GROMACS .gro file of C-alpha atoms in nm:
model
  259
    1MET     CA    1  -4.502  -1.879  -4.755
    2LEU     CA    2  -4.363  -2.126  -4.484
    3ALA     CA    3  -4.642  -2.021  -4.261
    4LEU     CA    4  -4.891  -2.113  -4.518
    5LEU     CA    5  -4.719  -2.458  -4.581
    6ASP     CA    6  -4.735  -2.535  -4.213
    7ARG     CA    7  -5.102  -2.494  -4.219
    8LEU     CA    8  -5.140  -2.791  -4.464
    9VAL     CA    9  -5.230  -3.135  -4.319
   10VAL     CA   10  -4.958  -3.380  -4.380
   11GLU     CA   11  -5.095  -3.731  -4.445
   12ALA     CA   12  -5.068  -4.033  -4.659
   13GLU     CA   13  -5.261  -4.004  -5.003
   14HIS     CA   14  -5.592  -4.170  -5.081
   15PRO     CA   15  -5.480  -4.398  -5.368
   16ASP     CA   16  -5.816  -4.559  -5.483
   17GLY     CA   17  -6.110  -4.447  -5.710
   18TYR     CA   18  -5.987  -4.174  -5.928
   19ASP     CA   19  -6.153  -4.132  -6.243
   20ARG     CA   20  -6.111  -3.797  -6.446
   21GLY     CA   21  -6.485  -3.802  -6.533
   22LEU     CA   22  -6.554  -3.731  -6.183
   23PHE     CA   23  -6.423  -3.375  -6.241
   24ARG     CA   24  -6.646  -3.206  -6.497
   25HIS     CA   25  -6.445  -2.933  -6.659
   26TRP     CA   26  -6.424  -2.673  -6.927
   27ILE     CA   27  -6.785  -2.533  -6.847
   28ASP     CA   28  -6.904  -2.196  -6.943
   29ALA     CA   29  -6.974  -2.085  -6.588
   30ASP     CA   30  -7.061  -1.723  -6.658
   31GLY     CA   31  -7.262  -1.806  -6.985
   32ASP     CA   32  -7.065  -1.561  -7.204
   33GLY     CA   33  -6.997  -1.815  -7.474
   34CYS     CA   34  -6.621  -1.890  -7.368
   35ASP     CA   35  -6.562  -2.210  -7.167
   36THR     CA   36  -6.314  -2.233  -6.899
   37ARG     CA   37  -6.011  -2.332  -7.146
   38ARG     CA   38  -6.058  -2.034  -7.341
   39GLU     CA   39  -6.112  -1.792  -7.039
   40VAL     CA   40  -5.761  -1.909  -6.936
   41LEU     CA   41  -5.612  -1.860  -7.281
   42ILE     CA   42  -5.763  -1.496  -7.298
   43ALA     CA   43  -5.647  -1.415  -6.955
   44GLU     CA   44  -5.295  -1.544  -6.991
   45ALA     CA   45  -5.209  -1.434  -7.354
   46VAL     CA   46  -4.921  -1.183  -7.386
   47THR     CA   47  -5.086  -1.061  -7.697
   48ALA     CA   48  -5.457  -1.058  -7.653
   49PRO     CA   49  -5.633  -1.267  -7.919
   50SER     CA   50  -5.904  -1.176  -8.127
   51VAL     CA   51  -6.242  -1.329  -7.996
   52GLY     CA   52  -6.491  -1.438  -8.265
   53GLY     CA   53  -6.820  -1.617  -8.276
   54ASP     CA   54  -6.845  -1.922  -8.045
   55CYS     CA   55  -6.533  -1.765  -7.879
   56ALA     CA   56  -6.309  -1.870  -8.153
   57LEU     CA   57  -5.977  -1.725  -8.086
   58SER     CA   58  -5.721  -1.598  -8.325
   59ASP     CA   59  -5.400  -1.392  -8.348
   60GLY     CA   60  -5.302  -1.428  -7.997
   61VAL     CA   61  -4.957  -1.506  -7.845
   62TRP     CA   62  -4.883  -1.729  -7.527
   63VAL     CA   63  -4.567  -1.816  -7.340
   64SER     CA   64  -4.555  -2.146  -7.147
   65ARG     CA   65  -4.447  -2.094  -6.790
   66TYR     CA   66  -4.324  -2.439  -6.764
   67ASP     CA   67  -4.082  -2.437  -7.054
   68ALA     CA   68  -4.092  -2.096  -7.236
   69GLU     CA   69  -4.233  -2.250  -7.548
   70THR     CA   70  -4.431  -1.979  -7.746
   71GLU     CA   71  -4.775  -2.040  -7.920
   72THR     CA   72  -4.915  -1.792  -8.174
   73GLY     CA   73  -5.273  -1.802  -8.351
   74SER     CA   74  -5.554  -1.965  -8.168
   75GLY     CA   75  -5.377  -2.130  -7.862
   76ARG     CA   76  -5.470  -2.475  -7.994
   77GLY     CA   77  -5.121  -2.597  -7.934
   78PHE     CA   78  -5.131  -2.518  -7.567
   79ASP     CA   79  -5.288  -2.731  -7.295
   80ILE     CA   80  -5.479  -2.581  -6.988
   81ASP     CA   81  -5.306  -2.747  -6.711
   82HIS     CA   82  -5.451  -2.791  -6.359
   83LEU     CA   83  -5.156  -2.683  -6.156
   84VAL     CA   84  -5.258  -2.932  -5.902
   85PRO     CA   85  -5.363  -3.226  -6.106
   86LEU     CA   86  -5.703  -3.368  -6.079
   87LYS     CA   87  -5.561  -3.717  -5.969
   88GLU     CA   88  -5.348  -3.535  -5.716
   89ALA     CA   89  -5.643  -3.345  -5.581
   90TRP     CA   90  -5.852  -3.660  -5.558
   91GLU     CA   91  -5.577  -3.832  -5.361
   92SER     CA   92  -5.531  -3.530  -5.127
   93GLY     CA   93  -5.894  -3.484  -5.028
   94ALA     CA   94  -6.124  -3.448  -5.327
   95TYR     CA   95  -6.232  -3.794  -5.305
   96ALA     CA   96  -6.466  -3.688  -5.024
   97TRP     CA   97  -6.612  -3.393  -5.229
   98ASP     CA   98  -6.933  -3.381  -5.387
   99PRO     CA   99  -6.966  -3.343  -5.761
  100GLU     CA  100  -7.033  -2.971  -5.752
  101THR     CA  101  -6.716  -2.903  -5.542
  102ARG     CA  102  -6.506  -3.105  -5.788
  103GLU     CA  103  -6.661  -2.923  -6.082
  104ARG     CA  104  -6.558  -2.596  -5.903
  105PHE     CA  105  -6.198  -2.710  -5.859
  106ALA     CA  106  -6.167  -2.835  -6.211
  107ASN     CA  107  -6.278  -2.476  -6.347
  108ASP     CA  108  -6.129  -2.263  -6.072
  109LEU     CA  109  -6.086  -1.910  -6.215
  110GLY     CA  110  -6.090  -1.756  -5.881
  111TYR     CA  111  -5.719  -1.799  -5.806
  112GLU     CA  112  -5.517  -1.692  -6.125
  113HIS     CA  113  -5.273  -1.991  -6.097
  114SER     CA  114  -5.514  -2.260  -6.045
  115LEU     CA  115  -5.519  -2.315  -6.427
  116VAL     CA  116  -5.228  -2.223  -6.645
  117ALA     CA  117  -5.185  -2.212  -7.015
  118VAL     CA  118  -4.857  -2.432  -7.101
  119SER     CA  119  -4.718  -2.616  -7.392
  120ALA     CA  120  -4.863  -2.957  -7.467
  121ARG     CA  121  -4.513  -3.107  -7.430
  122SER     CA  122  -4.449  -2.981  -7.077
  123ASN     CA  123  -4.802  -3.082  -6.959
  124ARG     CA  124  -4.758  -3.440  -7.093
  125SER     CA  125  -4.423  -3.455  -6.918
  126LYS     CA  126  -4.574  -3.334  -6.589
  127GLY     CA  127  -4.863  -3.583  -6.610
  128ALA     CA  128  -5.018  -3.622  -6.252
  129GLN     CA  129  -4.687  -3.582  -6.061
  130ASP     CA  130  -4.647  -3.359  -5.745
  131PRO     CA  131  -4.329  -3.151  -5.716
  132THR     CA  132  -4.140  -3.446  -5.565
  133GLY     CA  133  -4.163  -3.591  -5.905
  134TRP     CA  134  -4.165  -3.312  -6.155
  135LEU     CA  135  -4.074  -2.941  -6.169
  136PRO     CA  136  -4.071  -2.713  -6.450
  137PRO     CA  137  -3.775  -2.733  -6.674
  138GLU     CA  138  -3.775  -2.358  -6.686
  139VAL     CA  139  -3.581  -2.310  -6.366
  140SER     CA  140  -3.676  -1.947  -6.318
  141GLN     CA  141  -4.052  -2.065  -6.269
  142ARG     CA  142  -3.981  -2.315  -5.992
  143CYS     CA  143  -4.016  -2.080  -5.706
  144TRP     CA  144  -4.362  -1.961  -5.870
  145TYR     CA  145  -4.467  -2.315  -5.911
  146ALA     CA  146  -4.392  -2.425  -5.567
  147THR     CA  147  -4.541  -2.114  -5.423
  148ALA     CA  148  -4.860  -2.152  -5.646
  149TRP     CA  149  -4.880  -2.524  -5.553
  150VAL     CA  150  -4.906  -2.430  -5.176
  151HIS     CA  151  -5.161  -2.164  -5.248
  152VAL     CA  152  -5.383  -2.399  -5.446
  153LYS     CA  153  -5.363  -2.683  -5.177
  154ALA     CA  154  -5.445  -2.427  -4.891
  155ARG     CA  155  -5.718  -2.265  -5.105
  156TRP     CA  156  -5.898  -2.612  -5.142
  157GLU     CA  157  -5.798  -2.746  -4.801
  158LEU     CA  158  -5.599  -3.024  -4.967
  159SER     CA  159  -5.356  -3.244  -4.780
  160ILE     CA  160  -4.984  -3.300  -4.876
  161ASP     CA  161  -4.795  -3.621  -4.841
  162PRO     CA  162  -4.472  -3.649  -4.639
  163ALA     CA  163  -4.244  -3.656  -4.918
  164GLU     CA  164  -4.433  -3.367  -5.094
  165ALA     CA  165  -4.419  -3.155  -4.774
  166ASP     CA  166  -4.031  -3.205  -4.745
  167THR     CA  167  -4.004  -3.110  -5.111
  168LEU     CA  168  -4.189  -2.799  -5.102
  169ARG     CA  169  -4.019  -2.682  -4.776
  170ASP     CA  170  -3.687  -2.736  -4.957
  171LEU     CA  171  -3.829  -2.525  -5.253
  172VAL     CA  172  -3.998  -2.238  -5.075
  173VAL     CA  173  -3.744  -2.167  -4.804
  174GLY     CA  174  -3.513  -2.020  -5.080
  175CYS     CA  175  -3.791  -1.832  -5.253
  176PRO     CA  176  -3.888  -1.446  -5.222
  177ASP     CA  177  -4.209  -1.368  -5.069
  178ASN     CA  178  -4.347  -1.232  -5.401
  179ALA     CA  179  -4.262  -1.559  -5.589
  180ALA     CA  180  -4.623  -1.603  -5.697
  181ASP     CA  181  -4.578  -1.271  -5.889
  182THR     CA  182  -4.282  -1.408  -6.099
  183ALA     CA  183  -4.296  -1.287  -6.451
  184LEU     CA  184  -4.330  -1.515  -6.745
  185PRO     CA  185  -4.010  -1.658  -6.887
  186ALA     CA  186  -3.850  -1.505  -7.195
  187PRO     CA  187  -4.020  -1.690  -7.480
  188VAL     CA  188  -3.828  -1.953  -7.685
  189VAL     CA  189  -3.861  -1.840  -8.039
  190THR     CA  190  -3.767  -2.088  -8.320
  191THR     CA  191  -3.698  -1.972  -8.679
  192ALA     CA  192  -3.900  -2.186  -8.917
  193THR     CA  193  -3.713  -2.327  -9.223
  194PRO     CA  194  -3.887  -2.222  -9.526
  195VAL     CA  195  -4.117  -2.482  -9.681
  196GLU     CA  196  -4.319  -2.511  -9.998
  197THR     CA  197  -4.644  -2.345  -9.965
  198THR     CA  198  -4.921  -2.585  -9.878
  199SER     CA  199  -5.303  -2.539  -9.857
  200ALA     CA  200  -5.495  -2.499  -9.525
  201THR     CA  201  -5.610  -2.862  -9.544
  202ASP     CA  202  -5.273  -3.037  -9.582
  203PRO     CA  203  -5.147  -3.201  -9.268
  204PRO     CA  204  -4.889  -3.046  -9.047
  205ALA     CA  205  -4.515  -3.125  -9.148
  206ASP     CA  206  -4.476  -3.363  -8.847
  207GLY     CA  207  -4.778  -3.563  -8.933
  208CYS     CA  208  -4.944  -3.501  -8.607
  209HIS     CA  209  -5.311  -3.425  -8.608
  210PRO     CA  210  -5.333  -3.054  -8.497
  211ASP     CA  211  -5.657  -3.124  -8.289
  212TYR     CA  212  -5.518  -3.375  -8.050
  213SER     CA  213  -5.261  -3.455  -7.798
  214PRO     CA  214  -5.051  -3.657  -7.772
  215CYS     CA  215  -4.938  -3.701  -8.143
  216LEU     CA  216  -5.182  -3.892  -8.359
  217PRO     CA  217  -5.160  -3.948  -8.730
  218HIS     CA  218  -5.358  -3.703  -8.941
  219LEU     CA  219  -5.606  -3.881  -9.146
  220GLU     CA  220  -5.905  -3.803  -9.338
  221GLY     CA  221  -6.248  -3.771  -9.174
  222ASP     CA  222  -6.314  -3.981  -8.878
  223ALA     CA  223  -6.070  -4.270  -8.993
  224LEU     CA  224  -5.915  -4.323  -8.642
  225ASN     CA  225  -6.104  -4.503  -8.372
  226CYS     CA  226  -5.996  -4.544  -7.986
  227GLY     CA  227  -5.943  -4.909  -8.053
  228ASP     CA  228  -5.669  -4.826  -8.305
  229LEU     CA  229  -5.453  -4.657  -8.036
  230ASP     CA  230  -5.198  -4.810  -7.808
  231ALA     CA  231  -5.254  -4.764  -7.430
  232ALA     CA  232  -4.991  -4.510  -7.413
  233LEU     CA  233  -5.163  -4.276  -7.633
  234LYS     CA  234  -5.482  -4.271  -7.401
  235PRO     CA  235  -5.646  -4.070  -7.275
  236VAL     CA  236  -5.646  -3.837  -7.579
  237THR     CA  237  -5.692  -3.461  -7.508
  238VAL     CA  238  -5.911  -3.270  -7.754
  239ARG     CA  239  -5.733  -2.938  -7.773
  240VAL     CA  240  -6.051  -2.743  -7.839
  241VAL     CA  241  -6.374  -2.898  -7.708
  242GLY     CA  242  -6.607  -2.944  -7.988
  243VAL     CA  243  -6.335  -2.986  -8.254
  244ASP     CA  244  -6.320  -3.351  -8.258
  245PRO     CA  245  -6.283  -3.503  -8.614
  246TYR     CA  246  -6.216  -3.850  -8.486
  247ARG     CA  247  -6.521  -3.832  -8.262
  248PHE     CA  248  -6.315  -3.957  -7.946
  249ASP     CA  249  -6.478  -3.731  -7.699
  250ARG     CA  250  -6.833  -3.841  -7.692
  251ASP     CA  251  -6.922  -3.647  -7.349
  252GLY     CA  252  -6.742  -3.315  -7.449
  253ASP     CA  253  -6.519  -3.300  -7.131
  254GLY     CA  254  -6.206  -3.255  -7.352
  255GLN     CA  255  -6.086  -3.614  -7.298
  256GLY     CA  256  -6.131  -3.902  -7.543
  257CYS     CA  257  -6.076  -4.269  -7.523
  258THR     CA  258  -6.095  -4.274  -7.158
  259SER     CA  259  -6.278  -4.613  -7.120
   0.00000   0.00000   0.00000
C-alpha cells in the first residue's frame, strides 16, 4: 500500500469553483431501472432486499462501515457516501475534468469502495473532510478506510495535499496488506422501547421527516420551502430520488436547496 501511496502526486489543493451540481450522480447507467444509489444498497446489503417496481427496495439489512449502525427495510435511512467526497475530488484534480468524467466518478461502481452505504449521521459528521480531519468512529474500519481512500485517489489519478499524505502514511504503515478486505463491523443493534401503535402516515417519533437529511420537521404536503431553512440545514439530501414531498430537489440529483 505504501508503494501505491508513493505514486500519488503531492500538491496543494485547488480551492475554487466547486459546485456539487458539476457532478451528475445517481444515474441509471445500465438502464435496469435501478439508479446508482440503489445499486450500492443492493450490493452492500448484508441481507439482500426485495426489489420491486421502479427498483423499490424492502426487507433489506445494512450495516454502516463508519459507525456500525444498522438499517433495516428500504435503506432509506442510509446515505450513499462518496468515499473521496466530491469537493475533495474537485480540489484534487477533478476541476480539470470534463462533465462526463465527473459523472463517471460520481457514479463509480467499478471499484467496490468508491461508494459506500453508511448511516446518515456518520456521513454528516464526515462532510467533505479528508482523513486528516475525519476518520470513521468505528476504529476497526480505519485501515480499510485509509486503504480504500488511497485506491480511489490512485484509480482517478487525484492528488493528495501534504498533510493528507502524512496522515495516510501514518495510517497505512500499520495496516495489513489485505486491509481493503476488512469485514463489516458487528452491527449496533438497539432494542426499541414499546410504543403505542401508530398508522403508516404518522410522523416518526423524533419528529424528523423520513425522506430527508438532515433532520427536518415532518409537515403535511409541501408545507416547507427552502427559504424556511437555516443555512446550516442546506443542502438537503433527498434520501430516495423522486420521493420529495417538499419539492426541494428540482433537478433530481438528490440534493435540494443548493442555491
